[in-house]
Amino acid sequence: MHAIEDRRDGTLYCCAATYAYGATVHRSPDGGRRWERALEVGLPPESGLALERTWHLRPGPESRPGELWLGSQDGGRTFQALPAILFHPTRERWQPGAGGMCCHSIEIHPAHPDTLVIAISAAGAFRSEDGGDTWTPINRGVLADFFPDSYPEVGHCVHKLLMHRQRPERLWQQNHCGVYRSDDGGATWIRLDENGLPSRFGFPIVIHPRDPDTAYVIPEEADVNRVTAGGRLGVYRTRDAGASWQLVAEGLPAPAWTGVLREAAASDELEPAGIYFGTQSGSVYVSPDEGDTWIEAARQLPPILSVEVTWA
């Protein structure tokens, strides 16, 4: 579901679910020439749960070699579940989404590595300030209109959540029920999808590496019609923290009906910043100029599950 390079040592990691081995993680220390499968990925028997998929992995800070936020302290050779979130007091109010119960977003504060924000579908966003020993739900102001109480403490279907490294208290999320921004580390959220987006529904969100006010989303029609909105492949960009959104689609096909999954979009750190995404119909698109124009870099691939950017 997700592949990423550990910039601390160049190791590649891939979250995978296979018929033969079930949910697991593969690691490559040599740029993908040779892969090793982690042997101990699972949930403790006392949880009463089975691990069906691994969705996301986040390497720890430079100061903690070997730390991987999926549950590993030895560079992905072994994994252990984190009890504080696995047995969270609100757990009975969590419900699996269409893809199952998945932790798909893990963000680490760049200056305070014991401060983390995660997002789970369908449970919501949670924040820890003690390295994962305790977790606080941070969903105030986020709509969940599939519940009788439209603003519950937990049960939210977050699709993707990101923290801006230049301004870590600025969080962005694409939710089942809208696009949101937080300026206080998730304590409160502001809804942004009523300012020029054709739909509130979508999966990925991308943020500019330097400008915390610039973000990108790719709306889909709705949860019951998961294809790109308006019969076109459209990326929408905000440069004013979500106060307005503009379609940036020069070079993208129209008409087009496809989808972009939650892990299948990314940005680089170049000047100007490059924006990347892959579609379920097997194309990869690149914008070298922050969304102004787009190039189809690859086509006729299998469905694109994950897009990450790295360079030598």
CSV table of C-alpha atoms in Angstrom, one decimal:
chain,number,residue,atom,x,y,z
A,1,MET,CA,0.0,0.0,0.0
A,2,HIS,CA,2.9,2.4,0.7
A,3,ALA,CA,6.6,2.5,-0.2
A,4,ILE,CA,9.2,4.9,1.1
A,5,GLU,CA,12.9,5.5,1.3
A,6,ASP,CA,14.5,6.0,4.7
A,7,ARG,CA,16.7,9.1,4.1
A,8,ARG,CA,18.8,8.2,7.1
A,9,ASP,CA,20.5,5.2,5.3
A,10,GLY,CA,18.8,4.8,2.0
A,11,THR,CA,16.8,1.7,2.9
A,12,LEU,CA,13.6,1.2,1.0
A,13,TYR,CA,10.5,-0.1,2.7
A,14,CYS,CA,7.3,-1.4,1.2
A,15,CYS,CA,4.1,-2.2,3.1
A,16,ALA,CA,2.5,-5.1,1.4
A,17,ALA,CA,-0.3,-7.7,1.7
A,18,THR,CA,0.0,-10.9,-0.3
A,19,TYR,CA,-2.0,-14.1,-0.6
A,20,ALA,CA,1.0,-16.2,0.5
A,21,TYR,CA,2.4,-14.1,3.4
A,22,GLY,CA,-0.5,-11.9,4.5
A,23,ALA,CA,0.2,-8.4,5.8
A,24,THR,CA,3.9,-7.8,6.0
A,25,VAL,CA,6.7,-5.3,5.3
A,26,HIS,CA,9.6,-5.7,2.9
A,27,ARG,CA,12.9,-3.9,3.2
A,28,SER,CA,15.7,-3.4,0.6
A,29,PRO,CA,19.1,-2.1,1.8
A,30,ASP,CA,20.5,-1.8,-1.8
A,31,GLY,CA,18.1,0.3,-3.8
A,32,GLY,CA,15.6,-2.5,-4.6
A,33,ARG,CA,18.0,-5.1,-6.0
A,34,ARG,CA,17.4,-7.4,-3.0
A,35,TRP,CA,14.4,-7.5,-0.6
A,36,GLU,CA,14.0,-9.0,2.8
A,37,ARG,CA,10.6,-9.8,4.4
A,38,ALA,CA,9.9,-8.9,8.1
A,39,LEU,CA,9.1,-12.1,9.9
A,40,GLU,CA,7.2,-10.7,12.9
A,41,VAL,CA,4.4,-8.4,11.8
A,42,GLY,CA,1.1,-9.0,13.5
A,43,LEU,CA,-1.2,-8.1,16.4
A,44,PRO,CA,-1.0,-9.7,19.9
A,45,PRO,CA,-3.4,-12.6,20.6
A,46,GLU,CA,-5.0,-10.7,23.5
A,47,SER,CA,-6.3,-8.1,21.1
A,48,GLY,CA,-8.6,-10.5,19.5
A,49,LEU,CA,-7.7,-8.9,16.1
A,50,ALA,CA,-6.0,-10.1,13.0
A,51,LEU,CA,-3.7,-7.9,10.9
A,52,GLU,CA,-5.0,-8.0,7.3
A,53,ARG,CA,-3.0,-5.2,5.7
A,54,THR,CA,-0.1,-2.8,6.5
A,55,TRP,CA,-1.0,0.6,5.1
A,56,HIS,CA,1.8,3.1,6.0
A,57,LEU,CA,5.3,3.4,7.4
A,58,ARG,CA,7.2,6.4,8.6
A,59,PRO,CA,10.9,6.5,9.4
A,60,GLY,CA,11.9,8.1,12.7
A,61,PRO,CA,14.2,11.1,13.2
A,62,GLU,CA,17.9,11.2,12.5
A,63,SER,CA,18.6,10.9,16.2
A,64,ARG,CA,16.9,7.5,16.4
A,65,PRO,CA,18.4,5.1,13.9
A,66,GLY,CA,16.3,2.0,13.3
A,67,GLU,CA,13.1,3.6,14.6
A,68,LEU,CA,10.2,3.0,12.2
A,69,TRP,CA,6.7,4.2,13.0
A,70,LEU,CA,4.8,1.1,12.2
A,71,GLY,CA,6.2,-0.6,15.3
A,72,SER,CA,9.9,-1.3,14.7
A,73,GLN,CA,13.0,-0.3,16.6
A,74,ASP,CA,15.5,-2.4,14.6
A,75,GLY,CA,15.1,-1.1,11.0
A,76,GLY,CA,12.1,-3.2,10.0
A,77,ARG,CA,13.4,-6.6,10.9
A,78,THR,CA,10.8,-7.1,13.7
A,79,PHE,CA,7.6,-5.3,14.7
A,80,GLN,CA,5.6,-4.9,17.8
A,81,ALA,CA,2.1,-3.4,18.2
A,82,LEU,CA,1.8,-0.1,20.2
A,83,PRO,CA,-0.6,-0.9,23.1
A,84,ALA,CA,-1.7,2.7,23.8
A,85,ILE,CA,-3.4,3.0,20.4
A,86,LEU,CA,-4.3,-0.6,19.9
A,87,PHE,CA,-6.3,-0.7,23.2
A,88,HIS,CA,-7.3,3.0,23.2
A,89,PRO,CA,-10.3,3.8,25.5
A,90,THR,CA,-12.4,4.9,22.5
A,91,ARG,CA,-11.7,1.7,20.5
A,92,GLU,CA,-15.2,0.3,20.7
A,93,ARG,CA,-16.4,3.3,18.8
A,94,TRP,CA,-14.1,2.8,15.8
A,95,GLN,CA,-15.5,1.2,12.7
A,96,PRO,CA,-13.6,-0.2,9.7
A,97,GLY,CA,-14.0,1.7,6.4
A,98,ALA,CA,-14.3,0.1,3.0
A,99,GLY,CA,-10.6,-0.8,3.1
A,100,GLY,CA,-10.7,-2.1,6.6
A,101,MET,CA,-9.4,-0.5,9.8
A,102,CYS,CA,-6.3,1.3,8.6
A,103,CYS,CA,-3.7,3.6,10.0
A,104,HIS,CA,-2.6,5.4,6.8
A,105,SER,CA,-1.1,8.7,8.1
A,106,ILE,CA,1.8,9.0,10.6
A,107,GLU,CA,3.4,12.5,11.0
A,108,ILE,CA,6.3,13.3,13.3
A,109,HIS,CA,7.1,16.8,14.6
A,110,PRO,CA,10.4,17.8,13.1
A,111,ALA,CA,11.7,19.5,16.2
A,112,HIS,CA,10.0,17.3,18.9
A,113,PRO,CA,10.1,13.6,17.7
A,114,ASP,CA,8.0,12.5,20.7
A,115,THR,CA,5.1,14.5,19.2
A,116,LEU,CA,3.2,12.6,16.6
A,117,VAL,CA,-0.1,12.8,14.8
A,118,ILE,CA,-1.8,9.8,13.2
A,119,ALA,CA,-5.0,9.2,11.3
A,120,ILE,CA,-7.0,6.0,11.2
A,121,SER,CA,-10.0,5.1,9.1
A,122,ALA,CA,-12.6,5.0,10.5
A,123,ALA,CA,-11.5,6.3,13.9
A,124,GLY,CA,-10.1,9.8,13.2
A,125,ALA,CA,-7.0,11.7,14.1
A,126,PHE,CA,-5.0,11.3,17.3
A,127,ARG,CA,-2.1,13.2,18.8
A,128,SER,CA,0.7,11.9,21.1
A,129,GLU,CA,3.2,14.1,22.9
A,130,ASP,CA,5.0,11.3,24.8
A,131,GLY,CA,6.3,9.1,22.0
A,132,GLY,CA,3.1,7.1,21.7
A,133,ASP,CA,2.5,6.2,25.4
A,134,THR,CA,-0.8,8.1,25.3
A,135,TRP,CA,-3.0,9.4,22.5
A,136,THR,CA,-5.7,12.1,22.4
A,137,PRO,CA,-8.4,12.3,19.8
A,138,ILE,CA,-8.1,15.5,17.8
A,139,ASN,CA,-11.3,15.7,15.7
A,140,ARG,CA,-13.1,18.8,17.0
A,141,GLY,CA,-14.9,20.6,14.2
A,142,VAL,CA,-14.7,17.7,11.7
A,143,LEU,CA,-17.9,16.5,10.2
A,144,ALA,CA,-19.0,12.9,10.2
A,145,ASP,CA,-22.5,13.1,8.8
A,146,PHE,CA,-22.9,9.3,8.6
A,147,PHE,CA,-23.5,9.4,12.4
A,148,PRO,CA,-26.5,10.6,14.3
A,149,ASP,CA,-24.1,12.9,16.1
A,150,SER,CA,-22.4,14.6,13.2
A,151,TYR,CA,-19.4,15.8,15.2
A,152,PRO,CA,-18.4,12.8,17.4
A,153,GLU,CA,-15.2,12.5,19.3
A,154,VAL,CA,-14.1,9.5,17.3
A,155,GLY,CA,-15.3,7.5,14.4
A,156,HIS,CA,-14.2,9.8,11.6
A,157,CYS,CA,-13.2,8.6,8.2
A,158,VAL,CA,-10.0,10.5,7.5
A,159,HIS,CA,-8.6,9.7,4.1
A,160,LYS,CA,-5.2,11.4,4.4
A,161,LEU,CA,-3.5,13.7,6.9
A,162,LEU,CA,-0.2,15.7,6.6
A,163,MET,CA,1.8,18.0,8.9
A,164,HIS,CA,3.8,20.9,7.4
A,165,ARG,CA,7.4,20.6,8.3
A,166,GLN,CA,8.0,24.4,8.2
A,167,ARG,CA,5.0,25.0,10.4
A,168,PRO,CA,4.3,21.8,12.3
A,169,GLU,CA,1.1,23.1,14.0
A,170,ARG,CA,-0.4,23.4,10.5
A,171,LEU,CA,-2.2,20.2,9.6
A,172,TRP,CA,-4.1,19.4,6.5
A,173,GLN,CA,-6.6,16.5,5.9
A,174,GLN,CA,-8.7,15.1,3.1
A,175,ASN,CA,-11.7,13.5,4.9
A,176,HIS,CA,-14.6,11.5,3.7
A,177,CYS,CA,-16.7,14.5,4.6
A,178,GLY,CA,-14.5,17.4,3.4
A,179,VAL,CA,-11.1,19.1,3.3
A,180,TYR,CA,-9.8,20.6,6.6
A,181,ARG,CA,-7.0,22.6,8.0
A,182,SER,CA,-5.8,23.0,11.6
A,183,ASP,CA,-3.5,25.7,12.8
A,184,ASP,CA,-3.2,24.4,16.4
A,185,GLY,CA,-1.9,20.9,15.9
A,186,GLY,CA,-5.3,19.4,15.5
A,187,ALA,CA,-7.1,20.9,18.6
A,188,THR,CA,-9.6,22.5,16.2
A,189,TRP,CA,-10.3,22.2,12.5
A,190,ILE,CA,-11.6,24.5,9.8
A,191,ARG,CA,-13.6,23.1,6.8
A,192,LEU,CA,-12.3,24.3,3.4
A,193,ASP,CA,-14.2,22.4,0.7
A,194,GLU,CA,-17.0,25.0,0.2
A,195,ASN,CA,-14.6,27.5,-1.4
A,196,GLY,CA,-14.3,26.4,-5.0
A,197,LEU,CA,-14.0,22.6,-5.0
A,198,PRO,CA,-16.5,20.6,-7.1
A,199,SER,CA,-16.8,17.9,-4.4
A,200,ARG,CA,-15.9,17.4,-0.7
A,201,PHE,CA,-14.9,13.8,-1.4
A,202,GLY,CA,-11.4,12.6,-2.4
A,203,PHE,CA,-8.4,10.6,-1.1
A,204,PRO,CA,-5.0,12.3,-1.4
A,205,ILE,CA,-3.8,15.7,-0.3
A,206,VAL,CA,-0.4,17.2,-1.1
A,207,ILE,CA,1.2,20.2,0.6
A,208,HIS,CA,3.9,22.5,-0.7
A,209,PRO,CA,7.3,21.8,0.9
A,210,ARG,CA,8.0,25.4,1.9
A,211,ASP,CA,4.7,27.4,1.7
A,212,PRO,CA,2.3,26.1,4.4
A,213,ASP,CA,-0.6,28.0,2.7
A,214,THR,CA,-0.3,25.9,-0.5
A,215,ALA,CA,-2.0,22.5,-0.9
A,216,TYR,CA,-3.5,20.3,-3.6
A,217,VAL,CA,-6.4,17.9,-3.7
A,218,ILE,CA,-8.0,15.7,-6.4
A,219,PRO,CA,-11.7,15.6,-5.8
A,220,GLU,CA,-13.9,12.7,-6.7
A,221,GLU,CA,-17.7,12.7,-7.3
A,222,ALA,CA,-18.8,11.1,-4.1
A,223,ASP,CA,-18.4,8.0,-1.9
A,224,VAL,CA,-20.9,6.2,-4.1
A,225,ASN,CA,-19.2,7.3,-7.4
A,226,ARG,CA,-15.5,7.2,-6.8
A,227,VAL,CA,-14.3,8.8,-10.1
A,228,THR,CA,-12.7,12.2,-10.6
A,229,ALA,CA,-15.2,15.0,-10.4
A,230,GLY,CA,-16.8,16.7,-13.4
A,231,GLY,CA,-15.7,14.0,-15.9
A,232,ARG,CA,-12.1,15.2,-15.9
A,233,LEU,CA,-8.8,14.6,-14.1
A,234,GLY,CA,-8.6,17.8,-12.1
A,235,VAL,CA,-6.1,18.9,-9.5
A,236,TYR,CA,-7.2,21.8,-7.4
A,237,ARG,CA,-4.7,24.1,-5.7
A,238,THR,CA,-5.0,26.7,-2.9
A,239,ARG,CA,-2.4,29.3,-2.2
A,240,ASP,CA,-4.3,31.1,0.6
A,241,ALA,CA,-4.7,28.3,3.1
A,242,GLY,CA,-8.0,27.0,1.6
A,243,ALA,CA,-9.8,30.3,1.4
A,244,SER,CA,-10.1,29.6,-2.3
A,245,TRP,CA,-9.3,26.8,-4.7
A,246,GLN,CA,-8.4,26.9,-8.4
A,247,LEU,CA,-8.4,24.1,-11.0
A,248,VAL,CA,-4.8,23.5,-12.3
A,249,ALA,CA,-5.2,21.0,-15.1
A,250,GLU,CA,-3.2,22.1,-18.2
A,251,GLY,CA,-1.9,18.8,-19.7
A,252,LEU,CA,-4.4,16.6,-17.8
A,253,PRO,CA,-7.0,14.6,-19.8
A,254,ALA,CA,-10.6,15.6,-20.2
A,255,PRO,CA,-12.9,13.9,-20.4
A,256,ALA,CA,-11.5,11.3,-17.9
A,257,TRP,CA,-13.0,9.1,-15.2
A,258,THR,CA,-10.4,7.6,-12.9
A,259,GLY,CA,-9.3,7.8,-9.2
A,260,VAL,CA,-6.3,8.6,-7.2
A,261,LEU,CA,-5.6,6.6,-4.0
A,262,ARG,CA,-4.6,8.2,-0.6
A,263,GLU,CA,-0.9,7.2,-0.9
A,264,ALA,CA,-0.6,8.0,-4.6
A,265,ALA,CA,0.5,11.6,-4.5
A,266,ALA,CA,3.5,13.5,-3.3
A,267,SER,CA,5.7,16.6,-3.7
A,268,ASP,CA,9.4,17.2,-3.9
A,269,GLU,CA,11.6,19.9,-2.3
A,270,LEU,CA,12.9,21.5,-5.5
A,271,GLU,CA,12.5,25.1,-6.6
A,272,PRO,CA,9.9,25.3,-8.0
A,273,ALA,CA,8.4,22.4,-6.3
A,274,GLY,CA,7.4,19.3,-8.3
A,275,ILE,CA,4.0,17.7,-7.7
A,276,TYR,CA,3.3,14.0,-8.5
A,277,PHE,CA,0.4,11.6,-8.6
A,278,GLY,CA,-0.6,8.3,-10.0
A,279,THR,CA,-4.0,7.0,-11.1
A,280,GLN,CA,-5.9,3.8,-10.6
A,281,SER,CA,-5.9,3.5,-14.4
A,282,GLY,CA,-2.1,3.2,-14.4
A,283,SER,CA,-0.8,6.7,-15.4
A,284,VAL,CA,1.7,8.8,-13.5
A,285,TYR,CA,1.5,12.6,-13.9
A,286,VAL,CA,4.2,15.2,-12.9
A,287,SER,CA,4.1,18.9,-12.6
A,288,PRO,CA,7.6,20.5,-12.6
A,289,ASP,CA,6.1,24.0,-11.9
A,290,GLU,CA,3.9,23.6,-8.8
A,291,GLY,CA,0.8,22.5,-10.7
A,292,ASP,CA,0.8,25.1,-13.5
A,293,THR,CA,1.4,22.4,-16.2
A,294,TRP,CA,1.3,18.6,-16.1
A,295,ILE,CA,3.1,15.8,-18.0
A,296,GLU,CA,2.1,12.2,-18.3
A,297,ALA,CA,5.4,10.5,-17.3
A,298,ALA,CA,4.1,6.9,-17.5
A,299,ARG,CA,1.0,5.1,-18.7
A,300,GLN,CA,-0.5,1.6,-19.0
A,301,LEU,CA,0.9,0.5,-15.6
A,302,PRO,CA,-1.1,-1.4,-13.0
A,303,PRO,CA,-3.1,0.7,-10.6
A,304,ILE,CA,-0.8,3.1,-8.8
A,305,LEU,CA,-1.0,2.4,-5.0
A,306,SER,CA,1.9,4.7,-3.8
A,307,VAL,CA,3.9,7.6,-5.0
A,308,GLU,CA,6.9,8.9,-3.1
A,309,VAL,CA,9.8,11.2,-4.2
A,310,THR,CA,13.5,10.7,-3.5
A,311,TRP,CA,16.8,11.7,-5.1
A,312,ALA,CA,20.5,11.0,-4.7
